[in-house]
């Protein structure tokens, strides 16, 4: 009797083992296939993010070249009038050749005690009304002197950008380093929608800017205002289709968000693939975040793991059926 019980216990053990083996192998095969596929798609997603980052860097660099061209225009002239600057920007064809840029202009560093004299000089020499604003507590006023196209930037003429910390800090950084610098996230006065933007500033020696009697009096910057959503759209074909791009000032926060390619469209989608990277753009740190879309995941995550699990389950059931019948 005891012998019979032992034999039956041994039979149950072997039956259990025969069922367990295909279950374990199915699970391992499913995990291996899924992991391999995930790593492959993750690598592809990183390549898309890298291409998008390079496109962003390239676009910013090309726009900095436009400012360098403006600096060269001043340095190659004895004096650049407002009319000269307008003709120069028209020749650049800013709207077509530099999509996303809101214009190109000139900012002048005017000592506080010289503001009234500067205003009078501009109004007298150009026969225009020139209002410097707002009044600032700092010793220097950074006044927007020229900006073209004037039609969409009229509100910016005469603005003292030193009134606001982000604008002032970037202008000082550019002047100290002699290199192009961008501001942190700001709202442009000429943007009726008041969406996030930034300024790109390049220092230029005042001796190239003014005719006597102001020559050598002031330093200056060639600058360009950007509305972020216009500047950063369509960096690559994958943007918006395969991934959502978010750009922040240094760290992720609603208050530091500069750009979102899919605002509010993916709040309920938990992306399977995400890449975050801090990059330096024109002496400013941006946090870039790429998140995969449902479209990308559907197109790239195949059904191989599912079929491994399906066929493994069928095989396991067949083994169970065979054992039951025998």
Tab-separated table of C-alpha atoms in Angstrom:
chain	number	residue	atom	x	y	z
A	1	UNK	CA	0.000	0.000	0.000
A	2	UNK	CA	2.789	2.374	0.931
A	3	UNK	CA	4.592	1.421	-2.242
A	4	UNK	CA	1.503	2.307	-4.298
A	5	UNK	CA	1.191	5.703	-2.609
A	6	UNK	CA	4.844	6.439	-3.359
A	7	UNK	CA	4.404	5.480	-7.000
A	8	UNK	CA	1.348	7.732	-7.353
A	9	UNK	CA	3.163	10.632	-5.671
A	10	UNK	CA	6.056	10.174	-8.059
A	11	UNK	CA	3.684	10.114	-11.018
A	12	UNK	CA	2.064	13.370	-9.856
A	13	UNK	CA	5.487	14.961	-9.500
A	14	UNK	CA	6.465	14.003	-13.048
A	15	UNK	CA	3.114	15.172	-14.395
A	16	UNK	CA	3.582	18.505	-12.649
A	17	UNK	CA	7.118	18.753	-13.995
A	18	UNK	CA	5.996	17.954	-17.544
A	19	UNK	CA	3.443	20.776	-17.346
A	20	UNK	CA	5.812	23.199	-15.615
A	21	UNK	CA	8.618	22.855	-18.175
A	22	UNK	CA	6.683	24.281	-21.178
A	23	UNK	CA	5.196	26.988	-18.944
A	24	UNK	CA	8.661	28.089	-17.812
A	25	UNK	CA	10.116	27.924	-21.317
A	26	UNK	CA	7.168	29.894	-22.698
A	27	UNK	CA	7.658	32.582	-20.065
A	28	UNK	CA	11.400	32.780	-20.682
A	29	UNK	CA	10.948	32.909	-24.451
A	30	UNK	CA	8.305	35.632	-24.127
A	31	UNK	CA	10.565	37.701	-21.846
A	32	UNK	CA	13.597	37.295	-24.126
A	33	UNK	CA	11.713	38.269	-27.295
A	34	UNK	CA	9.992	41.212	-25.620
A	35	UNK	CA	13.225	42.480	-24.046
A	36	UNK	CA	15.142	42.205	-27.336
A	37	UNK	CA	12.403	44.022	-29.197
A	38	UNK	CA	12.148	46.723	-26.533
A	39	UNK	CA	15.897	47.379	-26.629
A	40	UNK	CA	15.840	47.596	-30.425
A	41	UNK	CA	12.947	50.074	-30.458
A	42	UNK	CA	14.482	52.036	-27.587
A	43	UNK	CA	17.707	52.414	-29.587
A	44	UNK	CA	15.722	53.613	-32.598
A	45	UNK	CA	13.895	56.131	-30.402
A	46	UNK	CA	17.202	57.470	-29.069
A	47	UNK	CA	18.360	57.969	-32.670
A	48	UNK	CA	15.214	59.996	-33.422
A	49	UNK	CA	15.800	62.131	-30.325
A	50	UNK	CA	19.442	62.713	-31.263
A	51	UNK	CA	18.495	63.762	-34.800
A	52	UNK	CA	15.945	66.196	-33.371
A	53	UNK	CA	18.517	67.649	-30.973
A	54	UNK	CA	21.006	68.165	-33.814
A	55	UNK	CA	18.309	69.879	-35.881
A	56	UNK	CA	17.603	72.240	-32.987
A	57	UNK	CA	21.299	73.031	-32.581
A	58	UNK	CA	21.694	73.563	-36.327
A	59	UNK	CA	18.696	75.887	-36.541
A	60	UNK	CA	19.947	77.997	-33.647
A	61	UNK	CA	23.474	78.132	-35.095
A	62	UNK	CA	22.168	79.228	-38.493
A	63	UNK	CA	20.157	82.024	-36.892
A	64	UNK	CA	23.222	83.137	-34.940
A	65	UNK	CA	24.947	83.433	-38.314
A	66	UNK	CA	22.228	85.879	-39.355
A	67	UNK	CA	23.152	88.040	-36.363
A	68	UNK	CA	26.837	87.772	-37.263
A	69	UNK	CA	25.888	88.993	-40.721
A	70	UNK	CA	24.175	91.980	-39.124
A	71	UNK	CA	27.278	92.691	-37.075
A	72	UNK	CA	29.375	92.553	-40.236
A	73	UNK	CA	26.948	94.926	-41.929
A	74	UNK	CA	27.536	97.498	-39.190
A	75	UNK	CA	31.301	96.991	-39.160
A	76	UNK	CA	31.487	97.426	-42.921
A	77	UNK	CA	29.618	100.742	-42.873
A	78	UNK	CA	30.458	104.205	-41.600
A	79	UNK	CA	26.917	104.552	-40.256
A	80	UNK	CA	23.806	102.394	-40.568
A	81	UNK	CA	20.552	104.347	-40.632
A	82	UNK	CA	17.127	102.938	-39.829
A	83	UNK	CA	16.429	102.854	-43.572
A	84	UNK	CA	19.700	100.992	-44.211
A	85	UNK	CA	18.776	98.421	-41.588
A	86	UNK	CA	15.350	97.913	-43.109
A	87	UNK	CA	16.868	97.374	-46.547
A	88	UNK	CA	19.360	94.895	-45.098
A	89	UNK	CA	16.683	92.812	-43.365
A	90	UNK	CA	14.526	92.872	-46.496
A	91	UNK	CA	17.481	91.468	-48.439
A	92	UNK	CA	17.833	88.727	-45.820
A	93	UNK	CA	14.184	87.781	-46.433
A	94	UNK	CA	13.844	86.891	-42.761
A	95	UNK	CA	10.374	85.326	-42.879
A	96	UNK	CA	11.339	82.822	-45.597
A	97	UNK	CA	14.990	82.117	-44.791
A	98	UNK	CA	14.658	82.119	-41.007
A	99	UNK	CA	11.233	80.728	-40.077
A	100	UNK	CA	10.393	81.219	-36.419
A	101	UNK	CA	12.427	84.386	-35.995
A	102	UNK	CA	10.327	87.452	-35.207
A	103	UNK	CA	12.797	89.944	-36.615
A	104	UNK	CA	16.341	91.282	-36.314
A	105	UNK	CA	17.182	94.459	-34.468
A	106	UNK	CA	19.677	96.587	-32.580
A	107	UNK	CA	19.765	97.214	-28.821
A	108	UNK	CA	21.819	100.114	-27.440
A	109	UNK	CA	23.336	100.359	-23.959
A	110	UNK	CA	22.484	103.889	-22.804
A	111	UNK	CA	23.711	105.173	-19.411
A	112	UNK	CA	20.808	106.291	-17.253
A	113	UNK	CA	21.945	109.916	-17.176
A	114	UNK	CA	22.140	109.950	-21.009
A	115	UNK	CA	18.655	108.584	-21.719
A	116	UNK	CA	17.013	111.964	-22.344
A	117	UNK	CA	19.897	113.133	-24.539
A	118	UNK	CA	19.727	109.887	-26.517
A	119	UNK	CA	15.960	110.200	-26.955
A	120	UNK	CA	16.318	113.802	-28.156
A	121	UNK	CA	19.085	112.832	-30.569
A	122	UNK	CA	17.000	110.064	-32.135
A	123	UNK	CA	13.867	112.195	-32.443
A	124	UNK	CA	15.767	115.168	-33.877
A	125	UNK	CA	17.963	113.248	-36.313
A	126	UNK	CA	15.214	110.914	-37.550
A	127	UNK	CA	12.132	113.105	-37.099
A	128	UNK	CA	10.260	110.369	-35.221
A	129	UNK	CA	8.689	109.907	-31.793
A	130	UNK	CA	10.939	107.677	-29.701
A	131	UNK	CA	9.756	106.704	-26.218
A	132	UNK	CA	12.192	104.905	-23.907
A	133	UNK	CA	10.357	102.676	-21.420
A	134	UNK	CA	10.030	101.468	-18.758
A	135	UNK	CA	12.091	103.496	-16.349
A	136	UNK	CA	14.620	101.301	-14.588
A	137	UNK	CA	16.502	101.251	-11.322
A	138	UNK	CA	19.762	100.238	-13.005
A	139	UNK	CA	22.548	102.533	-14.166
A	140	UNK	CA	22.221	101.417	-17.790
A	141	UNK	CA	19.242	101.202	-20.111
A	142	UNK	CA	19.332	98.532	-22.837
A	143	UNK	CA	17.099	100.209	-25.417
A	144	UNK	CA	15.720	98.580	-28.565
A	145	UNK	CA	16.751	101.055	-31.263
A	146	UNK	CA	16.080	99.256	-34.569
A	147	UNK	CA	13.883	96.225	-35.204
A	148	UNK	CA	12.623	94.889	-38.526
A	149	UNK	CA	10.125	94.010	-39.806
A	150	UNK	CA	8.620	96.965	-37.961
A	151	UNK	CA	5.036	95.932	-38.778
A	152	UNK	CA	5.043	93.061	-36.269
A	153	UNK	CA	7.543	94.545	-33.818
A	154	UNK	CA	6.352	98.116	-33.349
A	155	UNK	CA	5.590	97.523	-29.656
A	156	UNK	CA	9.242	96.684	-29.031
A	157	UNK	CA	10.727	99.984	-30.292
A	158	UNK	CA	12.157	101.978	-27.362
A	159	UNK	CA	11.752	99.107	-24.890
A	160	UNK	CA	14.364	99.076	-22.133
A	161	UNK	CA	15.055	95.347	-21.832
A	162	UNK	CA	17.154	95.910	-18.690
A	163	UNK	CA	13.911	96.223	-16.719
A	164	UNK	CA	13.581	92.418	-16.629
A	165	UNK	CA	16.149	90.068	-15.076
A	166	UNK	CA	16.249	87.382	-17.788
A	167	UNK	CA	16.767	89.870	-20.601
A	168	UNK	CA	19.337	91.885	-18.667
A	169	UNK	CA	21.334	88.808	-17.589
A	170	UNK	CA	21.606	87.442	-21.137
A	171	UNK	CA	22.674	90.833	-22.514
A	172	UNK	CA	25.360	91.136	-19.839
A	173	UNK	CA	26.554	87.575	-20.484
A	174	UNK	CA	26.857	88.206	-24.223
A	175	UNK	CA	28.771	91.430	-23.606
A	176	UNK	CA	31.123	89.791	-21.083
A	177	UNK	CA	31.937	86.786	-23.273
A	178	UNK	CA	31.700	88.409	-26.692
A	179	UNK	CA	29.610	85.419	-27.786
A	180	UNK	CA	25.921	85.007	-28.697
A	181	UNK	CA	23.667	84.371	-25.706
A	182	UNK	CA	19.973	83.645	-25.305
A	183	UNK	CA	17.679	84.673	-22.503
A	184	UNK	CA	15.763	82.374	-20.250
A	185	UNK	CA	12.051	81.984	-20.938
A	186	UNK	CA	10.331	85.342	-21.481
A	187	UNK	CA	7.111	86.727	-22.965
A	188	UNK	CA	7.678	89.082	-25.899
A	189	UNK	CA	5.874	92.416	-25.726
A	190	UNK	CA	5.021	92.124	-29.436
A	191	UNK	CA	3.478	88.649	-29.097
A	192	UNK	CA	-0.282	89.160	-28.827
A	193	UNK	CA	-0.760	85.570	-27.637
A	194	UNK	CA	1.863	85.987	-24.895
A	195	UNK	CA	3.370	82.542	-25.395
A	196	UNK	CA	6.908	81.651	-24.230
A	197	UNK	CA	9.815	83.045	-26.204
A	198	UNK	CA	13.406	84.209	-25.865
A	199	UNK	CA	15.944	86.677	-27.251
A	200	UNK	CA	19.248	85.900	-28.957
A	201	UNK	CA	21.842	88.653	-28.457
A	202	UNK	CA	25.238	89.290	-30.063
A	203	UNK	CA	27.445	92.198	-28.867
A	204	UNK	CA	28.728	94.800	-31.312
A	205	UNK	CA	31.073	97.732	-30.669
A	206	UNK	CA	29.282	101.076	-30.519
A	207	UNK	CA	31.865	102.694	-32.796
A	208	UNK	CA	30.253	100.819	-35.693
A	209	UNK	CA	26.712	101.819	-34.774
A	210	UNK	CA	26.526	105.585	-34.525
A	211	UNK	CA	27.533	108.602	-36.517
A	212	UNK	CA	29.051	111.571	-34.647
A	213	UNK	CA	28.325	112.949	-32.110
A	214	UNK	CA	27.460	109.605	-30.466
A	215	UNK	CA	30.233	107.463	-31.989
A	216	UNK	CA	32.132	105.483	-29.304
A	217	UNK	CA	29.613	106.547	-26.673
A	218	UNK	CA	27.627	103.340	-26.277
A	219	UNK	CA	27.979	99.595	-26.687
A	220	UNK	CA	25.251	97.630	-28.441
A	221	UNK	CA	23.830	94.232	-29.409
A	222	UNK	CA	22.424	92.799	-32.610
A	223	UNK	CA	19.457	90.753	-31.440
A	224	UNK	CA	16.591	88.579	-32.578
A	225	UNK	CA	13.322	87.869	-30.745
A	226	UNK	CA	11.847	84.377	-31.030
A	227	UNK	CA	8.405	82.988	-30.316
A	228	UNK	CA	9.324	79.473	-29.229
A	229	UNK	CA	6.396	77.632	-30.813
A	230	UNK	CA	7.265	79.137	-34.201
A	231	UNK	CA	11.004	78.584	-33.911
A	232	UNK	CA	10.872	74.962	-32.728
A	233	UNK	CA	8.108	73.527	-34.870
A	234	UNK	CA	8.963	70.888	-37.491
A	235	UNK	CA	12.608	70.458	-36.513
A	236	UNK	CA	12.385	66.928	-37.935
A	237	UNK	CA	9.621	64.922	-39.595
A	238	UNK	CA	9.321	62.683	-36.534
A	239	UNK	CA	8.446	65.563	-34.224
A	240	UNK	CA	4.789	65.400	-33.268
A	241	UNK	CA	4.316	62.120	-35.128
A	242	UNK	CA	6.714	59.757	-33.359
A	243	UNK	CA	7.522	61.780	-30.271
A	244	UNK	CA	6.445	64.722	-28.205
A	245	UNK	CA	9.181	67.328	-27.666
A	246	UNK	CA	9.234	69.466	-24.533
A	247	UNK	CA	11.848	72.147	-23.875
A	248	UNK	CA	12.443	73.635	-20.422
A	249	UNK	CA	14.766	76.168	-18.844
A	250	UNK	CA	17.239	73.963	-16.911
A	251	UNK	CA	14.587	71.844	-15.120
A	252	UNK	CA	11.097	70.551	-15.834
A	253	UNK	CA	8.316	72.740	-14.482
A	254	UNK	CA	5.217	74.459	-15.900
A	255	UNK	CA	6.914	77.787	-15.121
A	256	UNK	CA	10.045	76.876	-17.102
A	257	UNK	CA	8.304	75.308	-20.111
A	258	UNK	CA	9.483	76.983	-23.308
A	259	UNK	CA	7.957	74.664	-25.904
A	260	UNK	CA	5.644	71.666	-26.116
A	261	UNK	CA	5.038	70.085	-29.519
A	262	UNK	CA	1.826	68.438	-28.307
A	263	UNK	CA	0.346	70.716	-25.622
A	264	UNK	CA	-2.336	68.900	-23.655
A	265	UNK	CA	-2.688	66.072	-26.180
A	266	UNK	CA	-0.871	63.323	-24.321
A	267	UNK	CA	-1.647	63.891	-20.682
A	268	UNK	CA	-3.321	60.468	-20.453
A	269	UNK	CA	-0.684	58.579	-22.428
A	270	UNK	CA	2.142	57.003	-20.459
A	271	UNK	CA	4.963	56.861	-22.990
A	272	UNK	CA	6.952	53.625	-23.141
A	273	UNK	CA	10.075	55.454	-24.322
A	274	UNK	CA	11.436	58.695	-22.893
A	275	UNK	CA	14.731	60.519	-23.343
A	276	UNK	CA	15.800	63.505	-21.235
A	277	UNK	CA	18.940	65.519	-21.866
A	278	UNK	CA	20.350	68.831	-20.662
A	279	UNK	CA	22.072	70.727	-23.476
A	280	UNK	CA	23.798	74.089	-23.690
A	281	UNK	CA	22.290	76.370	-26.323
A	282	UNK	CA	23.981	79.742	-26.775
A	283	UNK	CA	25.253	79.864	-23.173
A	284	UNK	CA	21.902	78.764	-21.749
A	285	UNK	CA	20.979	75.327	-20.383
A	286	UNK	CA	17.840	73.713	-21.730
A	287	UNK	CA	16.289	70.448	-20.617
A	288	UNK	CA	14.970	68.540	-23.632
A	289	UNK	CA	12.451	65.730	-23.178
A	290	UNK	CA	11.306	63.394	-25.931
A	291	UNK	CA	8.325	61.097	-25.184
A	292	UNK	CA	7.094	58.419	-27.569
A	293	UNK	CA	3.621	58.760	-29.041
A	294	UNK	CA	1.004	56.049	-29.372
A	295	UNK	CA	1.618	56.104	-33.132
A	296	UNK	CA	5.328	55.367	-32.720
A	297	UNK	CA	4.669	52.555	-30.260
A	298	UNK	CA	1.980	50.981	-32.448
A	299	UNK	CA	4.219	51.108	-35.532
A	300	UNK	CA	7.356	49.758	-33.894
A	301	UNK	CA	6.325	47.327	-31.195
A	302	UNK	CA	5.526	44.120	-33.077
A	303	UNK	CA	3.372	41.130	-32.154
A	304	UNK	CA	6.243	38.656	-31.750
A	305	UNK	CA	6.019	38.475	-27.910
A	306	UNK	CA	2.264	37.895	-28.145
A	307	UNK	CA	2.666	35.032	-30.628
A	308	UNK	CA	5.392	33.436	-28.502
A	309	UNK	CA	3.030	33.539	-25.543
A	310	UNK	CA	0.117	32.279	-27.648
A	311	UNK	CA	1.933	29.311	-29.193
A	312	UNK	CA	3.597	28.496	-25.885
A	313	UNK	CA	0.206	28.423	-24.189
A	314	UNK	CA	-1.251	26.225	-26.935
A	315	UNK	CA	1.675	23.818	-26.652
A	316	UNK	CA	1.263	23.695	-22.866
A	317	UNK	CA	-2.450	22.910	-23.217
A	318	UNK	CA	-1.672	20.154	-25.721
A	319	UNK	CA	0.797	18.632	-23.265
A	320	UNK	CA	-1.856	18.768	-20.537
A	321	UNK	CA	-4.408	17.159	-22.860
A	322	UNK	CA	-1.967	14.409	-23.817
A	323	UNK	CA	-1.171	13.681	-20.176
A	324	UNK	CA	-4.863	13.637	-19.287
A	325	UNK	CA	-5.718	11.202	-22.087
A	326	UNK	CA	-2.858	8.880	-21.254
